[in-house]
Structures are given as C-alpha cells and as structure tokens.
Short mmCIF file of C-alpha atoms in Angstrom, two decimals:
data_model
loop_
_atom_site.label_atom_id
_atom_site.label_comp_id
_atom_site.label_asym_id
_atom_site.label_seq_id
_atom_site.Cartn_x
_atom_site.Cartn_y
_atom_site.Cartn_z
CA UNK Q 1121 22.62 -9.50 48.67
CA UNK Q 1122 22.12 -12.91 47.11
CA UNK Q 1123 22.62 -13.18 43.37
CA UNK Q 1124 19.54 -13.69 41.21
CA UNK Q 1125 19.70 -16.03 38.22
CA UNK Q 1126 17.52 -15.01 35.28
CA UNK Q 1127 16.90 -17.25 32.27
CA UNK Q 1128 16.34 -15.47 28.94
CA UNK Q 1129 15.23 -17.47 25.91
CA UNK Q 1130 14.16 -17.23 22.28
CA UNK Q 1131 12.00 -19.74 20.42
CA UNK Q 1132 10.69 -19.69 16.86
CA UNK Q 1133 7.55 -21.69 17.58
CA UNK Q 1134 6.10 -22.03 14.03
CA UNK Q 1135 2.71 -20.95 15.38
CA UNK Q 1136 1.83 -19.28 12.09
CA UNK Q 1137 -1.21 -19.93 9.95
CA UNK Q 1138 0.53 -21.78 7.11
CA UNK Q 1139 1.60 -24.44 9.59
CA UNK Q 1140 -2.08 -25.25 10.18
CA UNK Q 1141 -3.87 -24.31 6.94
CA UNK Q 1142 -2.63 -25.45 3.50
CA UNK Q 1143 -5.22 -23.50 1.50
CA UNK Q 1144 -3.70 -20.04 1.00
CA UNK Q 1145 -7.14 -18.57 0.37
CA UNK Q 1146 -8.10 -19.51 3.94
CA UNK Q 1147 -5.05 -17.99 5.62
CA UNK Q 1148 -5.97 -15.30 8.11
CA UNK Q 1149 -5.29 -14.16 11.66
CA UNK Q 1150 -8.11 -16.30 13.07
CA UNK Q 1151 -6.35 -19.58 12.24
CA UNK Q 1152 -4.12 -19.42 15.32
CA UNK Q 1153 -7.09 -18.67 17.60
CA UNK Q 1154 -8.85 -21.73 16.22
CA UNK Q 1155 -5.80 -23.87 16.97
CA UNK Q 1156 -5.49 -22.50 20.48
CA UNK Q 1157 -9.11 -23.41 21.21
CA UNK Q 1158 -8.61 -26.97 19.98
CA UNK Q 1159 -6.42 -29.78 21.26
CA UNK Q 1160 -3.32 -29.04 19.20
CA UNK Q 1161 -0.57 -31.60 19.78
CA UNK Q 1162 1.98 -29.24 18.23
CA UNK Q 1163 1.12 -26.34 20.55
CA UNK Q 1164 0.98 -28.71 23.53
CA UNK Q 1165 4.53 -29.82 22.70
CA UNK Q 1166 5.68 -26.21 22.40
CA UNK Q 1167 4.20 -25.52 25.82
CA UNK Q 1168 5.88 -28.65 27.21
CA UNK Q 1169 9.26 -27.41 25.96
CA UNK Q 1170 8.71 -24.01 27.55
CA UNK Q 1171 7.58 -25.65 30.79
CA UNK Q 1172 10.67 -27.85 30.79
CA UNK Q 1173 13.17 -25.01 30.20
CA UNK Q 1174 11.24 -22.49 32.35
CA UNK Q 1175 12.57 -19.20 31.02
CA UNK Q 1176 11.93 -15.99 32.94
CA UNK Q 1177 11.90 -13.85 29.79
CA UNK Q 1178 10.91 -15.42 26.47
CA UNK Q 1179 10.75 -14.09 22.91
CA UNK Q 1180 8.52 -16.08 20.57
CA UNK Q 1181 8.99 -15.72 16.80
CA UNK Q 1182 6.30 -16.82 14.33
CA UNK Q 1183 3.45 -16.29 16.78
CA UNK Q 1184 0.75 -14.71 14.61
CA UNK Q 1185 -0.62 -11.38 15.77
CA UNK Q 1186 -4.39 -11.68 15.65
CA UNK Q 1187 -7.29 -9.22 15.73
CA UNK Q 1188 -7.35 -9.47 19.52
CA UNK Q 1189 -3.75 -10.15 20.59
CA UNK Q 1190 -4.43 -10.14 24.34
CA UNK Q 1191 -7.17 -12.72 23.95
CA UNK Q 1192 -4.91 -14.92 21.82
CA UNK Q 1193 -2.05 -14.69 24.30
CA UNK Q 1194 -4.43 -15.53 27.15
CA UNK Q 1195 -5.68 -18.60 25.25
CA UNK Q 1196 -2.08 -19.78 24.94
CA UNK Q 1197 -1.43 -19.09 28.61
CA UNK Q 1198 -4.58 -20.72 29.99
CA UNK Q 1199 -5.10 -23.66 27.60
CA UNK Q 1200 -1.47 -24.69 27.17
CA UNK Q 1201 1.13 -23.03 29.43
CA UNK Q 1202 -1.06 -23.54 32.49
CA UNK Q 1203 -1.85 -27.15 31.54
CA UNK Q 1204 -0.07 -30.35 32.52
CA UNK Q 1205 1.99 -31.21 35.57
CA UNK Q 1206 4.43 -28.30 35.31
CA UNK Q 1207 2.48 -25.10 34.52
CA UNK Q 1208 4.31 -21.83 33.99
CA UNK Q 1209 2.81 -18.34 34.31
CA UNK Q 1210 3.93 -15.24 32.44
CA UNK Q 1211 2.03 -12.28 33.92
CA UNK Q 1212 3.74 -9.70 31.69
CA UNK Q 1213 3.44 -9.69 27.89
CA UNK Q 1214 4.36 -7.47 24.98
CA UNK Q 1215 3.07 -7.64 21.43
CA UNK Q 1216 2.93 -5.00 18.69
CA UNK Q 1217 2.14 -4.71 14.96
CA UNK Q 1218 4.65 -6.07 12.46
CA UNK Q 1219 5.28 -5.37 8.78
CA UNK Q 1220 4.42 -8.85 7.54
CA UNK Q 1221 1.25 -8.86 5.46
CA UNK Q 1222 0.92 -5.06 5.50
CA UNK Q 1223 0.20 -3.98 1.93
CA UNK Q 1224 2.88 -1.95 0.20
CA UNK Q 1225 1.38 1.03 -1.70
CA UNK Q 1226 2.94 -0.07 -5.02
CA UNK Q 1227 3.07 -3.17 -7.21
CA UNK Q 1228 6.34 -4.84 -6.24
CA UNK Q 1229 6.22 -7.96 -8.39
CA UNK Q 1230 4.97 -6.29 -11.58
CA UNK Q 1231 1.83 -8.37 -12.04
CA UNK Q 1232 -0.42 -5.30 -12.30
CA UNK Q 1233 -2.03 -5.82 -8.88
CA UNK Q 1234 -1.24 -4.83 -5.32
CA UNK Q 1235 -1.91 -8.00 -3.35
CA UNK Q 1236 -0.60 -10.24 -0.60
CA UNK Q 1237 1.81 -11.87 -0.04
CA UNK Q 1238 4.09 -10.43 -2.76
CA UNK Q 1239 3.22 -6.73 -2.43
CA UNK Q 1240 3.79 -6.27 1.28
CA UNK Q 1241 6.36 -4.57 3.50
CA UNK Q 1242 7.24 -8.02 4.83
CA UNK Q 1243 6.20 -11.34 3.30
CA UNK Q 1244 2.90 -12.47 4.78
CA UNK Q 1245 -0.61 -13.52 3.83
CA UNK Q 1246 -2.29 -11.17 6.31
CA UNK Q 1247 -1.27 -8.37 8.70
CA UNK Q 1248 0.46 -9.92 11.71
CA UNK Q 1249 1.51 -13.13 9.95
CA UNK Q 1250 4.79 -14.45 11.45
CA UNK Q 1251 4.43 -12.03 14.37
CA UNK Q 1252 6.42 -11.76 17.60
CA UNK Q 1253 5.53 -12.00 21.28
CA UNK Q 1254 7.44 -11.42 24.50
CA UNK Q 1255 6.41 -13.25 27.68
CA UNK Q 1256 7.97 -12.33 31.02
CA UNK Q 1257 7.87 -13.12 34.70
CA UNK Q 1258 9.24 -9.65 35.33
CA UNK Q 1259 7.55 -6.29 34.69
CA UNK Q 1260 7.97 -4.61 31.30
CA UNK Q 1261 8.37 -0.82 31.12
CA UNK Q 1262 5.69 -0.47 28.46
CA UNK Q 1263 5.93 3.33 28.43
CA UNK Q 1264 9.58 3.13 27.31
CA UNK Q 1265 9.38 0.43 24.65
CA UNK Q 1266 10.80 1.52 21.28
CA UNK Q 1267 9.73 -0.09 18.01
CA UNK Q 1268 11.31 0.44 14.60
CA UNK Q 1269 8.82 -1.11 12.17
CA UNK Q 1270 8.43 2.04 10.05
CA UNK Q 1271 12.11 2.95 9.68
CA UNK Q 1272 12.89 3.31 5.95
CA UNK Q 1273 15.68 1.17 4.55
CA UNK Q 1274 16.96 4.11 2.47
CA UNK Q 1275 17.71 6.05 5.68
CA UNK Q 1276 20.38 3.61 6.84
CA UNK Q 1277 23.76 5.03 5.75
CA UNK Q 1278 25.47 2.78 3.19
CA UNK Q 1279 22.42 0.50 3.05
CA UNK Q 1280 22.90 -2.64 0.95
CA UNK Q 1281 20.27 -1.65 -1.60
CA UNK Q 1282 19.40 -4.59 -3.89
CA UNK Q 1283 20.78 -4.34 -7.43
CA UNK Q 1284 20.39 -6.30 -10.63
CA UNK Q 1285 23.13 -6.03 -13.27
CA UNK Q 1286 24.53 -3.07 -11.36
CA UNK Q 1287 21.24 -1.15 -11.44
CA UNK Q 1288 18.78 -0.59 -8.57
CA UNK Q 1289 16.29 -3.43 -8.21
CA UNK Q 1290 13.58 -1.23 -6.72
CA UNK Q 1291 12.25 1.80 -8.56
CA UNK Q 1292 13.06 5.18 -7.04
CA UNK Q 1293 9.51 5.46 -5.68
CA UNK Q 1294 9.59 1.94 -4.20
CA UNK Q 1295 12.97 2.53 -2.56
CA UNK Q 1296 11.71 5.75 -0.97
CA UNK Q 1297 8.89 3.79 0.66
CA UNK Q 1298 10.52 0.44 1.55
CA UNK Q 1299 10.84 -0.28 5.27
CA UNK Q 1300 13.94 -2.04 6.57
CA UNK Q 1301 12.41 -4.40 9.13
CA UNK Q 1302 10.61 -7.38 7.62
CA UNK Q 1303 8.67 -7.82 10.90
CA UNK Q 1304 9.83 -5.24 13.44
CA UNK Q 1305 12.70 -4.41 15.78
CA UNK Q 1306 11.74 -3.92 19.43
CA UNK Q 1307 13.70 -2.45 22.34
CA UNK Q 1308 11.76 -3.70 25.36
CA UNK Q 1309 13.02 -2.71 28.85
CA UNK Q 1310 12.42 -5.44 31.44
CA UNK Q 1311 12.61 -4.51 35.14
CA UNK Q 1312 14.33 -7.09 37.35
CA UNK Q 1313 14.57 -5.76 40.89
CA UNK Q 1314 16.59 -2.58 40.68
CA UNK Q 1315 18.09 -3.58 37.31
CA UNK Q 1316 16.80 -2.91 33.83
CA UNK Q 1317 17.66 -5.08 30.85
CA UNK Q 1318 16.71 -4.09 27.32
CA UNK Q 1319 15.50 -7.06 25.29
CA UNK Q 1320 16.38 -6.27 21.68
CA UNK Q 1321 13.99 -8.51 19.75
CA UNK Q 1322 13.72 -9.12 16.01
CA UNK Q 1323 13.22 -11.74 13.31
CA UNK Q 1324 15.06 -10.70 10.11
CA UNK Q 1325 13.91 -12.08 6.79
CA UNK Q 1326 15.47 -15.34 5.58
CA UNK Q 1327 18.29 -14.50 3.13
CA UNK Q 1328 16.74 -16.74 0.45
CA UNK Q 1329 13.59 -16.84 -1.74
CA UNK Q 1330 14.93 -14.09 -4.02
CA UNK Q 1331 17.07 -13.84 -7.15
CA UNK Q 1332 20.31 -12.34 -8.37
CA UNK Q 1333 19.36 -9.01 -6.81
CA UNK Q 1334 19.76 -10.66 -3.35
CA UNK Q 1335 17.05 -8.45 -1.89
CA UNK Q 1336 16.40 -10.80 1.05
CA UNK Q 1337 20.08 -11.50 1.71
CA UNK Q 1338 20.87 -7.78 1.75
CA UNK Q 1339 17.84 -6.98 3.88
CA UNK Q 1340 18.79 -9.68 6.38
CA UNK Q 1341 22.28 -8.15 6.59
CA UNK Q 1342 20.96 -4.67 7.27
CA UNK Q 1343 18.30 -5.86 9.73
CA UNK Q 1344 21.09 -7.38 11.81
CA UNK Q 1345 23.29 -4.34 11.24
CA UNK Q 1346 20.56 -2.17 12.82
CA UNK Q 1347 21.27 -3.80 16.19
CA UNK Q 1348 25.03 -3.55 15.64
CA UNK Q 1349 24.70 0.20 15.12
CA UNK Q 1350 22.14 0.55 17.92
CA UNK Q 1351 24.41 -0.89 20.62
CA UNK Q 1352 27.49 0.86 19.21
CA UNK Q 1353 26.19 4.40 19.56
CA UNK Q 1354 26.28 4.65 15.76
CA UNK Q 1355 22.55 4.94 15.14
CA UNK Q 1356 21.99 8.70 15.12
CA UNK Q 1357 20.26 8.10 11.79
CA UNK Q 1358 17.73 5.70 13.35
CA UNK Q 1359 14.22 6.90 14.24
CA UNK Q 1360 11.61 4.84 16.02
CA UNK Q 1361 7.89 4.64 15.29
CA UNK Q 1362 7.10 7.79 17.30
CA UNK Q 1363 9.92 9.75 15.69
CA UNK Q 1364 12.52 9.64 18.47
CA UNK Q 1365 16.08 9.24 17.21
CA UNK Q 1366 19.25 7.63 18.42
CA UNK Q 1367 20.98 4.59 19.83
CA UNK Q 1368 20.68 2.62 23.03
CA UNK Q 1369 21.88 4.73 25.95
CA UNK Q 1370 25.53 4.14 26.84
CA UNK Q 1371 25.87 1.79 29.81
CA UNK Q 1372 22.46 0.14 29.43
CA UNK Q 1373 22.39 -3.63 29.83
CA UNK Q 1374 20.83 -5.50 26.93
CA UNK Q 1375 20.20 -8.90 25.41
CA UNK Q 1376 19.82 -9.37 21.64
CA UNK Q 1377 17.38 -12.21 21.01
CA UNK Q 1378 15.60 -13.82 18.10
CA UNK Q 1379 15.68 -15.96 15.01
CA UNK Q 1380 18.22 -13.93 13.04
CA UNK Q 1381 18.18 -16.32 10.07
CA UNK Q 1382 21.95 -15.93 9.78
CA UNK Q 1383 25.17 -17.66 10.75
CA UNK Q 1384 28.79 -16.59 10.99
CA UNK Q 1385 29.98 -19.85 9.41
CA UNK Q 1386 27.24 -21.43 7.25
CA UNK Q 1387 24.05 -20.81 5.33
CA UNK Q 1388 23.12 -18.46 2.49
CA UNK Q 1389 23.31 -15.14 4.32
CA UNK Q 1390 26.02 -12.47 4.47
CA UNK Q 1391 28.14 -14.17 7.11
CA UNK Q 1392 30.28 -11.12 7.78
CA UNK Q 1393 27.53 -9.28 9.67
CA UNK Q 1394 27.13 -12.17 12.13
CA UNK Q 1395 30.90 -12.39 12.50
CA UNK Q 1396 30.96 -8.69 13.34
CA UNK Q 1397 28.01 -8.92 15.74
CA UNK Q 1398 29.36 -11.95 17.62
CA UNK Q 1399 32.79 -10.29 18.02
CA UNK Q 1400 31.37 -6.93 19.11
CA UNK Q 1401 33.13 -5.74 22.30
CA UNK Q 1402 29.79 -5.04 23.97
CA UNK Q 1403 28.46 -8.56 23.31
CA UNK Q 1404 29.10 -11.96 24.88
CA UNK Q 1405 28.40 -15.08 22.87
CA UNK Q 1406 27.94 -18.11 25.16
CA UNK Q 1407 27.54 -20.31 22.03
CA UNK Q 1408 24.90 -22.68 23.48
CA UNK Q 1409 25.12 -26.33 22.43
CA UNK Q 1410 23.05 -29.50 22.41
CA UNK Q 1411 23.62 -33.22 21.99
CA UNK Q 1412 20.61 -33.49 19.70
CA UNK Q 1413 21.94 -30.92 17.27
CA UNK Q 1414 25.26 -32.72 17.02
CA UNK Q 1415 23.53 -36.05 16.44
CA UNK Q 1416 21.31 -34.58 13.73
CA UNK Q 1417 24.36 -33.57 11.64
CA UNK Q 1418 27.21 -35.81 12.85
CA UNK Q 1419 29.32 -35.09 9.75
CA UNK Q 1420 28.92 -31.31 9.91
CA UNK Q 1421 31.51 -29.39 11.90
CA UNK Q 1422 29.95 -27.17 14.55
CA UNK Q 1423 26.60 -28.99 14.51
CA UNK Q 1424 26.51 -28.94 18.31
CA UNK Q 1425 25.77 -25.19 17.97
CA UNK Q 1426 22.85 -25.64 15.57
CA UNK Q 1427 19.44 -24.31 16.51
CA UNK Q 1428 17.49 -25.17 13.34
CA UNK Q 1429 16.49 -28.58 12.00
CA UNK Q 1430 17.99 -27.98 8.55
CA UNK Q 1431 21.45 -27.66 10.10
CA UNK Q 1432 22.40 -24.08 11.03
CA UNK Q 1433 22.81 -21.81 13.98
CA UNK Q 1434 20.01 -19.31 13.35
CA UNK Q 1435 18.65 -18.37 16.80
CA UNK Q 1436 20.52 -16.28 19.34
CA UNK Q 1437 20.49 -14.94 22.89
CA UNK Q 1438 23.41 -12.51 23.18
CA UNK Q 1439 23.86 -10.67 26.52
CA UNK Q 1440 25.77 -7.42 26.83
CA UNK Q 1441 29.31 -7.68 28.19
CA UNK Q 1442 28.39 -6.21 31.59
CA UNK Q 1443 26.13 -9.17 32.42
CA UNK Q 1444 27.44 -12.33 34.10
CA UNK Q 1445 26.61 -15.50 32.15
CA UNK Q 1446 26.25 -18.63 34.30
CA UNK Q 1447 24.75 -21.11 31.83
CA UNK Q 1448 23.27 -21.65 28.37
CA UNK Q 1449 21.78 -24.33 26.18
CA UNK Q 1450 19.67 -25.40 23.23
CA UNK Q 1451 16.63 -27.60 23.88
CA UNK Q 1452 17.46 -30.42 21.51
CA UNK Q 1453 17.36 -33.75 23.41
CA UNK Q 1454 19.49 -36.68 22.34
CA UNK Q 1455 17.97 -39.34 20.10
CA UNK Q 1456 17.63 -41.80 22.97
CA UNK Q 1457 16.03 -39.21 25.27
CA UNK Q 1458 12.26 -39.63 25.71
CA UNK Q 1459 11.83 -35.87 25.19
CA UNK Q 1460 13.26 -36.11 21.69
CA UNK Q 1461 9.68 -36.78 20.55
CA UNK Q 1462 8.99 -33.10 21.25
CA UNK Q 1463 11.40 -31.98 18.50
CA UNK Q 1464 11.37 -34.82 15.98
CA UNK Q 1465 9.75 -32.65 13.26
CA UNK Q 1466 8.17 -29.28 12.58
CA UNK Q 1467 4.79 -30.98 12.90
CA UNK Q 1468 5.81 -32.13 16.38
CA UNK Q 1469 6.71 -28.58 17.49
CA UNK Q 1470 8.92 -26.42 15.26
CA UNK Q 1471 11.84 -26.54 12.87
CA UNK Q 1472 13.72 -24.32 15.35
CA UNK Q 1473 14.88 -25.07 18.87
CA UNK Q 1474 14.46 -23.04 22.03
CA UNK Q 1475 17.74 -21.31 22.98
CA UNK Q 1476 18.37 -20.07 26.52
CA UNK Q 1477 21.02 -18.21 28.51
CA UNK Q 1478 21.20 -17.75 32.29
CA UNK Q 1479 22.58 -14.50 33.66
CA UNK Q 1480 23.39 -13.65 37.27
CA UNK Q 1481 22.32 -10.28 38.68
#
C-alpha cells in the first residue's frame, strides 16, 4: 500500500475581539462575526497562509467562540478559505466551550465585584474569548472526544499552587474552585484511513501578566504538565468533563499541538517543563525552522526555531514516536520574499506563525 502523507499544523491566528475592537465595553462574541462578514485584510491574509501551507489537520488558537459557532466557522470557510485562486475545504470541524471569560464564583482581584475579565476561570472579556477551533480534511470521532476544561487545579498531584511570601495566593475557597486549564485541553481523535491519531490541543496561559506569586507562570507549567502526564500513563488523577478518568490509552498515536506559550531555552516561563516534554521518549520534536524567523532576530541564537514575532519558540506540533516524520516548517517567509507581507505585523495577520509537520502513514 502506498504511504499517505498528512500535514498537521497549528496557528495562533489572533482572530479575537481585542484585535478588532479597542473599546473594552464593546468586546463581545459578535465582533468576530462582524469581521468575517466584512472584507478583513487580516483574515484574508490568514486564509492565504492556510491556503499556501495546505494542512490536512489544523488547530487554530485565538479564534473566538461565538453564540453560533457553526455559523461562524462556515463564514470563515465560505468567505475566506474558499476565496481566491487556491481555495481549501475543511469538511470536518471541532469546537467546544473554553474557560476564558467564564465568570468565577468569587472575587479574585479583591475589588468587591465579580466581573470580567479579572474574575474569570481564564482571562477573557466574554465567554469564548481566545477560543480554539480544529479544522480537518479527515473525519473526527466526535463521540470519543475528551475535554478537560473543568478539571480542578487542586486535583493535580504536586500542583504548583501560587504562593506569595510562602503563603497560598488563593484563598482556600478559591483554590477549591480554580480550574487548571485557562482555555481547555482537548483530546480529539482524527480518523485517517484505518489509522487514528489523537490531536492533543491546548493553549496554556502566557506565563506573564502576574506578580511575585507567579500564578500564570505556574499555571502554564501545570497546563503543559497535564499533557506530559496524559501521554505517560501517569494521569490516573485526571478526569474529563463527563467524569471519565485516566490517561491516553497505551499505544495510541498522538500529536500535541498548540500555542504553548513556553520555550525550553528562552522566555519567562518555567523552561524545565518544556525541556521535559521535548525529551519525552514518546515524543518526537522535528524542531521546524524558517528563514524569516532567523532574519527577524539575527543576533539571537536559535532564532531560526522561533514561531512568535517577539522572538521565541511558542507554538508546537509534536508527533508521537511511532509516527514517521517526513517534513516540517514554520511559515515565516524571508524578507525579500513577496509573501513576507503576509506576516509583517500582527495587523497583517498574527504575531504568531503557522507551524506544520508532515507525517507518513
């Protein structure tokens, strides 16, 4: 039988309301729909990048979840992905609720009110802000998807609970309620012929925008650690959103994908967790590169591996060790390439780059 090459990609597309609306009072889930029904140069460039790379399975981070997700996804498909000279069709989609913008039942910032964005399970101005979306050319086993949005941080053994001056940062009641995932963690089985690959999708919180308690840095660490435990058979403690417990089944093929907001060598996060994940015996790291990334930071060692405009490797596609990798890359054209206009700024498309890996089945 002839081998089949499958391209799996992740792309933080910055298709979130604050990228289009500066007035925080006007931020809501309808902002993205309005953009998708207009002639948005930024979204057109995002579509052009996707059309150029042509992934078979694609995780989008920072794609707001709206009141009618299927309608929003169809607007993106019909008005942008199907437009131009090189249209691309994704007949299979997966979207689900995320923790961003969901009100926490207690006052987290001590201002006497429970309000967004400060008093939420995950930072956001409305439910679904900074959401996630999976697009696929291959069928998704929707009846076997697992989501972990409601898993409590306290239930992770040896969780890195935030502390200030050696004392817990969160009150006992807050800690009992706090969820680990800032958006969600999804285990999405994709069916490719007679093979099944589990796309392990997430978007951990940036390890910044906090204080000495390091609540975001510690949360980022443990959000990444969830996948480490999940693929290691060490997640008996983990329960999904319907109450089922346990790790990924031994022998299952998987790909970890997403904007992990962490690096093994740079940035403000806990680098050790990325070092551990990238060296995990069940994971292959193809370390995709680009000329554009190297040119953007010519004096920074390892800049060819960068996936974010500010100069860091933040976005990953990490296949399990049983899969055969035949190619990889970061869409970051060289400065003298005409397509560099697509990535010259966040306003042009995003402050992240699309990362892809080809596997042979």
